[in-house]
PDB file of C-alpha atoms in Angstrom:
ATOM      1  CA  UNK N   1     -16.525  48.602  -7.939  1.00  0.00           C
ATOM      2  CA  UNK N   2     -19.181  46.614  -7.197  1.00  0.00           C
ATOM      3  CA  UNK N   3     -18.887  43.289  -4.540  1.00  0.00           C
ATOM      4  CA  UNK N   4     -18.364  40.661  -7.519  1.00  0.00           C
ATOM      5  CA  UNK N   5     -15.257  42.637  -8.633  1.00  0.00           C
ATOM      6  CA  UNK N   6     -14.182  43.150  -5.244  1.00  0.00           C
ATOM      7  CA  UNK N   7     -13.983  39.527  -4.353  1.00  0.00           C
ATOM      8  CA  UNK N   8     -12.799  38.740  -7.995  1.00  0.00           C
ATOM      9  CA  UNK N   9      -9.908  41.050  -6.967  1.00  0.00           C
ATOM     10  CA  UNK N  10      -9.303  39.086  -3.269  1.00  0.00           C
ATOM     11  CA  UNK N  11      -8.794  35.863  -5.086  1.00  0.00           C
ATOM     12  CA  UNK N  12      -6.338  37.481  -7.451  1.00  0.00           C
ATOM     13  CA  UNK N  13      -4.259  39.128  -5.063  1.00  0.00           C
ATOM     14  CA  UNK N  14      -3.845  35.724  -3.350  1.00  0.00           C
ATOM     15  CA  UNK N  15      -3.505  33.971  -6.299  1.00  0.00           C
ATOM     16  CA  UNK N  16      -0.763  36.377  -7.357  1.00  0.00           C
ATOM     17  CA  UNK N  17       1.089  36.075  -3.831  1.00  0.00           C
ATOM     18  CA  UNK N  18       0.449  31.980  -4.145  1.00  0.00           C
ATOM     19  CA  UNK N  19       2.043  31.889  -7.575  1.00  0.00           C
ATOM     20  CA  UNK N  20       5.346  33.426  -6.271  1.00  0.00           C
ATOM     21  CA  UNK N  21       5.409  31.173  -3.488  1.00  0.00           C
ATOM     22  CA  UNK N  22       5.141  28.162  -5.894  1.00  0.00           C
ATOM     23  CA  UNK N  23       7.661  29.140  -7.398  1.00  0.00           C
ATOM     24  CA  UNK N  24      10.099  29.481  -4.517  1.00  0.00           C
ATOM     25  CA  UNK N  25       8.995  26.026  -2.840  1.00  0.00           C
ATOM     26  CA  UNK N  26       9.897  24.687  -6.797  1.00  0.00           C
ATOM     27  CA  UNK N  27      13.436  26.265  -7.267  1.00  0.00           C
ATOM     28  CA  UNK N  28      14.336  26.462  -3.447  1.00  0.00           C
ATOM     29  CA  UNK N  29      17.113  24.428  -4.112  1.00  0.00           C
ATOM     30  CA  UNK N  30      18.672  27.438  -5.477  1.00  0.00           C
ATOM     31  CA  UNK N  31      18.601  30.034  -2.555  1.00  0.00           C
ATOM     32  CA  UNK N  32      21.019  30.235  -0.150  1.00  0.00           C
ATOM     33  CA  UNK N  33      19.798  29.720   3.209  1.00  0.00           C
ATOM     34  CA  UNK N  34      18.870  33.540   4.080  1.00  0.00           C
ATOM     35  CA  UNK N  35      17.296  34.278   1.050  1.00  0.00           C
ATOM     36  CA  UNK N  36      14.881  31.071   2.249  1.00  0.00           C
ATOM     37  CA  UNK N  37      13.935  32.208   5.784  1.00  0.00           C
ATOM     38  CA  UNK N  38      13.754  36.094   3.658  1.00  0.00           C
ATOM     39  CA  UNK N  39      11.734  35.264   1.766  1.00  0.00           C
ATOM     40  CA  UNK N  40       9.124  32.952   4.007  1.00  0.00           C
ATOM     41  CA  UNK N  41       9.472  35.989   6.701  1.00  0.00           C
ATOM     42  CA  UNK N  42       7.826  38.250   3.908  1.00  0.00           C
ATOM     43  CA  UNK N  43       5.687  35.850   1.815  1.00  0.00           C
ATOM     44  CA  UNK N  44       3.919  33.888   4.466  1.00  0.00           C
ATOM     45  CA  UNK N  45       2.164  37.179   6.282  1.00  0.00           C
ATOM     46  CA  UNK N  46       1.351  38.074   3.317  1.00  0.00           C
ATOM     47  CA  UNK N  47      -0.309  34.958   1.590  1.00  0.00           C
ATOM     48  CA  UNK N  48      -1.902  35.169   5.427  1.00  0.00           C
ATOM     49  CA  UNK N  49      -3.580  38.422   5.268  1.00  0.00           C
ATOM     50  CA  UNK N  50      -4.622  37.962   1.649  1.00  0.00           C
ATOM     51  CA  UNK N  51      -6.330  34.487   2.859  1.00  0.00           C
ATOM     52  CA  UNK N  52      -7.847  36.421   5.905  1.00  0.00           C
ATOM     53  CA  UNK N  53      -9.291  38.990   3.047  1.00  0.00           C
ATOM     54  CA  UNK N  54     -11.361  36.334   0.740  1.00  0.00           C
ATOM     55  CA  UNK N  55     -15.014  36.088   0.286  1.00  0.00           C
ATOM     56  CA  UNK N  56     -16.947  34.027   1.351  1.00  0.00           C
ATOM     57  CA  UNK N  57     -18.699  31.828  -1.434  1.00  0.00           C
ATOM     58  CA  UNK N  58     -21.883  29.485  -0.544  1.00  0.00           C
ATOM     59  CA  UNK N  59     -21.979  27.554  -3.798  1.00  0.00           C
ATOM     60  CA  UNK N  60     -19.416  26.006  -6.134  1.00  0.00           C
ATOM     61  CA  UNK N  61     -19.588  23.181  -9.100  1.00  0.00           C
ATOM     62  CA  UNK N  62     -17.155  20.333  -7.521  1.00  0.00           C
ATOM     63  CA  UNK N  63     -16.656  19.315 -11.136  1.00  0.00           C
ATOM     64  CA  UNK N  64     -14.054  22.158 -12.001  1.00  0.00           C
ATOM     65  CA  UNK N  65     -11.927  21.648  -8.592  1.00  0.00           C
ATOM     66  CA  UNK N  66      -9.533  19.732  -9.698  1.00  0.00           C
ATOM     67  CA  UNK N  67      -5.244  18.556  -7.908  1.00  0.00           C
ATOM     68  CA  UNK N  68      -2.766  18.925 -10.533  1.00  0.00           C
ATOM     69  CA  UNK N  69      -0.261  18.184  -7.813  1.00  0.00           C
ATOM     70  CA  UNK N  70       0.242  14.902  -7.893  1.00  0.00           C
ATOM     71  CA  UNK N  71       1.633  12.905  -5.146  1.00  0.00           C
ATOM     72  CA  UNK N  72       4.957  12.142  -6.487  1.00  0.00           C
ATOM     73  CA  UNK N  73       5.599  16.229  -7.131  1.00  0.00           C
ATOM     74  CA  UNK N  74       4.661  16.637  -3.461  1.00  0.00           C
ATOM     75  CA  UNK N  75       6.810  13.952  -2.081  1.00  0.00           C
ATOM     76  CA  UNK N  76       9.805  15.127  -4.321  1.00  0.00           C
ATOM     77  CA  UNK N  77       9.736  18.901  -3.140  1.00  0.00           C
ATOM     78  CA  UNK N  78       8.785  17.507   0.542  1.00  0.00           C
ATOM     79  CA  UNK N  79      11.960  15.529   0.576  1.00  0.00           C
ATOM     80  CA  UNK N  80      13.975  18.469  -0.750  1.00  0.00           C
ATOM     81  CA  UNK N  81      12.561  21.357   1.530  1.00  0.00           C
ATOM     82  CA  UNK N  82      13.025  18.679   4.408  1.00  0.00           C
ATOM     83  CA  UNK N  83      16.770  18.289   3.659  1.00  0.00           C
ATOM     84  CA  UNK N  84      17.417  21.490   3.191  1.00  0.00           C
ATOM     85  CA  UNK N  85      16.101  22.242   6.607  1.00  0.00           C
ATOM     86  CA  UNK N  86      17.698  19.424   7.921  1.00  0.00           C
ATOM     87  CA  UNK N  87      16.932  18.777  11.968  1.00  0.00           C
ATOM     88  CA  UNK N  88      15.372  22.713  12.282  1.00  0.00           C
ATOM     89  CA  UNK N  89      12.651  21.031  10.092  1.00  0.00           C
ATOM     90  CA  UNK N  90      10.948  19.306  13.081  1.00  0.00           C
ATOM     91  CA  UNK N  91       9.026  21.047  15.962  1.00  0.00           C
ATOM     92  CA  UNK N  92       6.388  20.904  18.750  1.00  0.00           C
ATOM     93  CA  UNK N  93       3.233  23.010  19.549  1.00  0.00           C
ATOM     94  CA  UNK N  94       1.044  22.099  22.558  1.00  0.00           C
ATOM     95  CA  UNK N  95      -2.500  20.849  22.277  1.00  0.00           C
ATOM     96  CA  UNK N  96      -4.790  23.733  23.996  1.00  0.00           C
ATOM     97  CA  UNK N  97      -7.038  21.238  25.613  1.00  0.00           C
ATOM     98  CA  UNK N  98      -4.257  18.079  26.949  1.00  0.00           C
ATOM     99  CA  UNK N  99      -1.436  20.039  26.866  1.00  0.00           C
ATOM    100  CA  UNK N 100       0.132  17.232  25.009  1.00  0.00           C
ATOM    101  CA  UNK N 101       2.834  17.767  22.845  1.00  0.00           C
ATOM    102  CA  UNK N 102       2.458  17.346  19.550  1.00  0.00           C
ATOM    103  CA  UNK N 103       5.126  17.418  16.742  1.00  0.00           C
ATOM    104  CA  UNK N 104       4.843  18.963  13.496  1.00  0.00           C
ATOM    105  CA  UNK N 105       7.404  19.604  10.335  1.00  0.00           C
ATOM    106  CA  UNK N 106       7.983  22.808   8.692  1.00  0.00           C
ATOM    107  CA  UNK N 107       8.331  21.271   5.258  1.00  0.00           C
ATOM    108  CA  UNK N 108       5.180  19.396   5.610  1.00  0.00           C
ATOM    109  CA  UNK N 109       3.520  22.890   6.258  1.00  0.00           C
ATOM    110  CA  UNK N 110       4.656  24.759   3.803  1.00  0.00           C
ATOM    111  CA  UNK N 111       3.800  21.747   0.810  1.00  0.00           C
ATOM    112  CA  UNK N 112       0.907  21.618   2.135  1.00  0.00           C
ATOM    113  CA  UNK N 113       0.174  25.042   1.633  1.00  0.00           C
ATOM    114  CA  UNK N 114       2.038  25.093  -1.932  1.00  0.00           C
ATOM    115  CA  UNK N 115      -0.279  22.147  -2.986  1.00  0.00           C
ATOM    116  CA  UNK N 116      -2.962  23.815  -2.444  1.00  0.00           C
ATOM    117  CA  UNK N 117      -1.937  27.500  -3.903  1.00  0.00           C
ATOM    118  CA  UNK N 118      -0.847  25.551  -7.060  1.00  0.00           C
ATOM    119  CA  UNK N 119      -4.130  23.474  -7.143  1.00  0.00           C
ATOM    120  CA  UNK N 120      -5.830  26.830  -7.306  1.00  0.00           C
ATOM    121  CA  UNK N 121      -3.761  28.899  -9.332  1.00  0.00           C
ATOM    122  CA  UNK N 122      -4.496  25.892 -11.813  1.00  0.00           C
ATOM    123  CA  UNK N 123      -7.703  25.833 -11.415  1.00  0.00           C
ATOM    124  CA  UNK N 124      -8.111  29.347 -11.748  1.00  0.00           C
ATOM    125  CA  UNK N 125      -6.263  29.938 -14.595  1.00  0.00           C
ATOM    126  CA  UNK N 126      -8.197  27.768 -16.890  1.00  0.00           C
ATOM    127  CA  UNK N 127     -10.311  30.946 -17.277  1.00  0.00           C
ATOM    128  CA  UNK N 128     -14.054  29.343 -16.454  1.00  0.00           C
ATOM    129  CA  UNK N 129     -16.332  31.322 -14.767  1.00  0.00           C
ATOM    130  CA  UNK N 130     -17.459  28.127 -12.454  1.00  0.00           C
ATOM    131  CA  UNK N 131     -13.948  27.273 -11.722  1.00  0.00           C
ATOM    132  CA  UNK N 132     -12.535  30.823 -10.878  1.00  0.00           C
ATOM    133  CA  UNK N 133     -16.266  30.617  -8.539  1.00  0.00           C
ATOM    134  CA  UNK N 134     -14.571  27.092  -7.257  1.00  0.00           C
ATOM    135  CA  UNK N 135     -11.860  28.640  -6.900  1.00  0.00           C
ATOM    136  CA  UNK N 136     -12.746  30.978  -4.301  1.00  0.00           C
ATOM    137  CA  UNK N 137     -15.182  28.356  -2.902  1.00  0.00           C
ATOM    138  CA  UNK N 138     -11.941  26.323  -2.128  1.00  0.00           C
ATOM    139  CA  UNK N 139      -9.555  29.123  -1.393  1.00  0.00           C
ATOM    140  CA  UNK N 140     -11.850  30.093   1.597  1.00  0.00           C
ATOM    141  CA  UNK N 141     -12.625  26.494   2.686  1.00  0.00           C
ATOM    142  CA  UNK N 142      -8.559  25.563   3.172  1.00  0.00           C
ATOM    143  CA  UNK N 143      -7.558  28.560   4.353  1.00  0.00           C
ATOM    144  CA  UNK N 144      -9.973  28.215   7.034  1.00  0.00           C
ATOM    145  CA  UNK N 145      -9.680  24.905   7.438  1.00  0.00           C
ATOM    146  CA  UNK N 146      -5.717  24.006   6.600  1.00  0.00           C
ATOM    147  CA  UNK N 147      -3.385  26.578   5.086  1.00  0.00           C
ATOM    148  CA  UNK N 148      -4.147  29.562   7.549  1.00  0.00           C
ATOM    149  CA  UNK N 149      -3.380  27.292  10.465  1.00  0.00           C
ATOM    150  CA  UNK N 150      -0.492  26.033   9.068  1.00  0.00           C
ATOM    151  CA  UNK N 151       1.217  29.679   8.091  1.00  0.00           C
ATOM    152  CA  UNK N 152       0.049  30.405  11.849  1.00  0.00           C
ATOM    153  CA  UNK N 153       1.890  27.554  13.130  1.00  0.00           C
ATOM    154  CA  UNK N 154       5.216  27.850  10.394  1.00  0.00           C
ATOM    155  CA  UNK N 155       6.115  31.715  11.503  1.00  0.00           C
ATOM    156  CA  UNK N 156       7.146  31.427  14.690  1.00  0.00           C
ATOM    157  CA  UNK N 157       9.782  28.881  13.321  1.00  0.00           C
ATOM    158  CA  UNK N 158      10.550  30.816  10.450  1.00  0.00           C
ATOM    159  CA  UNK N 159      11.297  34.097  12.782  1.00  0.00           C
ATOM    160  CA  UNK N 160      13.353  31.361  15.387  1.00  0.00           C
ATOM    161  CA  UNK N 161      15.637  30.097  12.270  1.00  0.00           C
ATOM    162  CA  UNK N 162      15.804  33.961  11.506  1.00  0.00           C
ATOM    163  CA  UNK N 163      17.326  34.669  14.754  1.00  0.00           C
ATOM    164  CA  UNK N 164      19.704  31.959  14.836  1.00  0.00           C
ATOM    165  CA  UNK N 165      20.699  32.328  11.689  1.00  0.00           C
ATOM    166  CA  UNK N 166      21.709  36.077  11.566  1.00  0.00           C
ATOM    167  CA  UNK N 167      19.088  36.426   8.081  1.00  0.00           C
ATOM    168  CA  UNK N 168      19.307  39.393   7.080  1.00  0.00           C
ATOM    169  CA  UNK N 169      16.561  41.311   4.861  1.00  0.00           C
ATOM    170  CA  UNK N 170      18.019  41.345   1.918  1.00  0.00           C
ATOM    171  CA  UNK N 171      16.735  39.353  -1.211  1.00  0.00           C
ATOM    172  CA  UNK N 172      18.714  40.350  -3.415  1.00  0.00           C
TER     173      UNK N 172
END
């Protein structure tokens, strides 16, 4: 294989992962509680370590990046993931420099990181060569810049509600 393939492959794999998780965050109403934290446990390493694995692209055409998530679909599946998580959805992490605490919400994490695994997916799947290149262009970018943090940040939550709530691994 030569390197084009190779990272044609790393944006796939992701892509693949990011498309399953879209479609969790959009029918989560319909899990039960430990199929939830389950699945997060075993989907957010992984969409992780496939984000970790992507090129990195120097150019991209702006043009073909587009949001198909508009703000209304984000606020609707916010509201529901927050319910669903009820108080459990709120926590802290402490700035590294003041110290300061500073307060964060699971839900908010995780649509972030759907909106912009559905953006690309989109954007992706419209099958031009410039936008599957913006697609990696972008897939690199917020990973680095947004998603990867957030994952890094949602885990330790995710394994906490685990804990407490006697998940098991079974997704069935």
């Amino acid at each position: 294989m030569n390197q084009e393939s190779d990272d044609f492959l790393a944006v796939r794999e992701l892509l693949t992962f990011g498309n399953e998780f879209c479609y969790f965050v959009e029918n989560q109403s319909k899990y039960e509680e430990n199929y939830r934290l389950t699945f997060l446990q075993r989907a957010l390493p992984a969409l992780y370590l496939k984000g970790a694995l992507l090129p990195e692209v120097t150019e991209c055409d702006e043009s073909y990046m587009q949001r198909y998530v508009t703000e209304e679909n984000y606020e609707i599946l916010f509201n529901e993931m927050r319910e669903i998580f009820g108080k459990k959805d709120q926590f802290h992490t402490a700035d590294e420099i003041t110290g300061d605490l500073i307060k964060h919400s699971l839900s908010e994490n995780l649509c972030d990181l759907y909106q912009d695994m559905k953006d690309l997916f989109m954007t992706f799947s419209k099958g031009y060569e410039a936008g599957r290149a913006c697609t990696a262009f972008y897939a690199r970018e917020w990973f680095d810049k947004r998603w990867g943090n957030a994952i890094v940040k949602a885990l330790p939550i995710i394994h906490e509600l685990m804990s407490d709530s006697s998940a098991g691994p079974d997704l069935e």
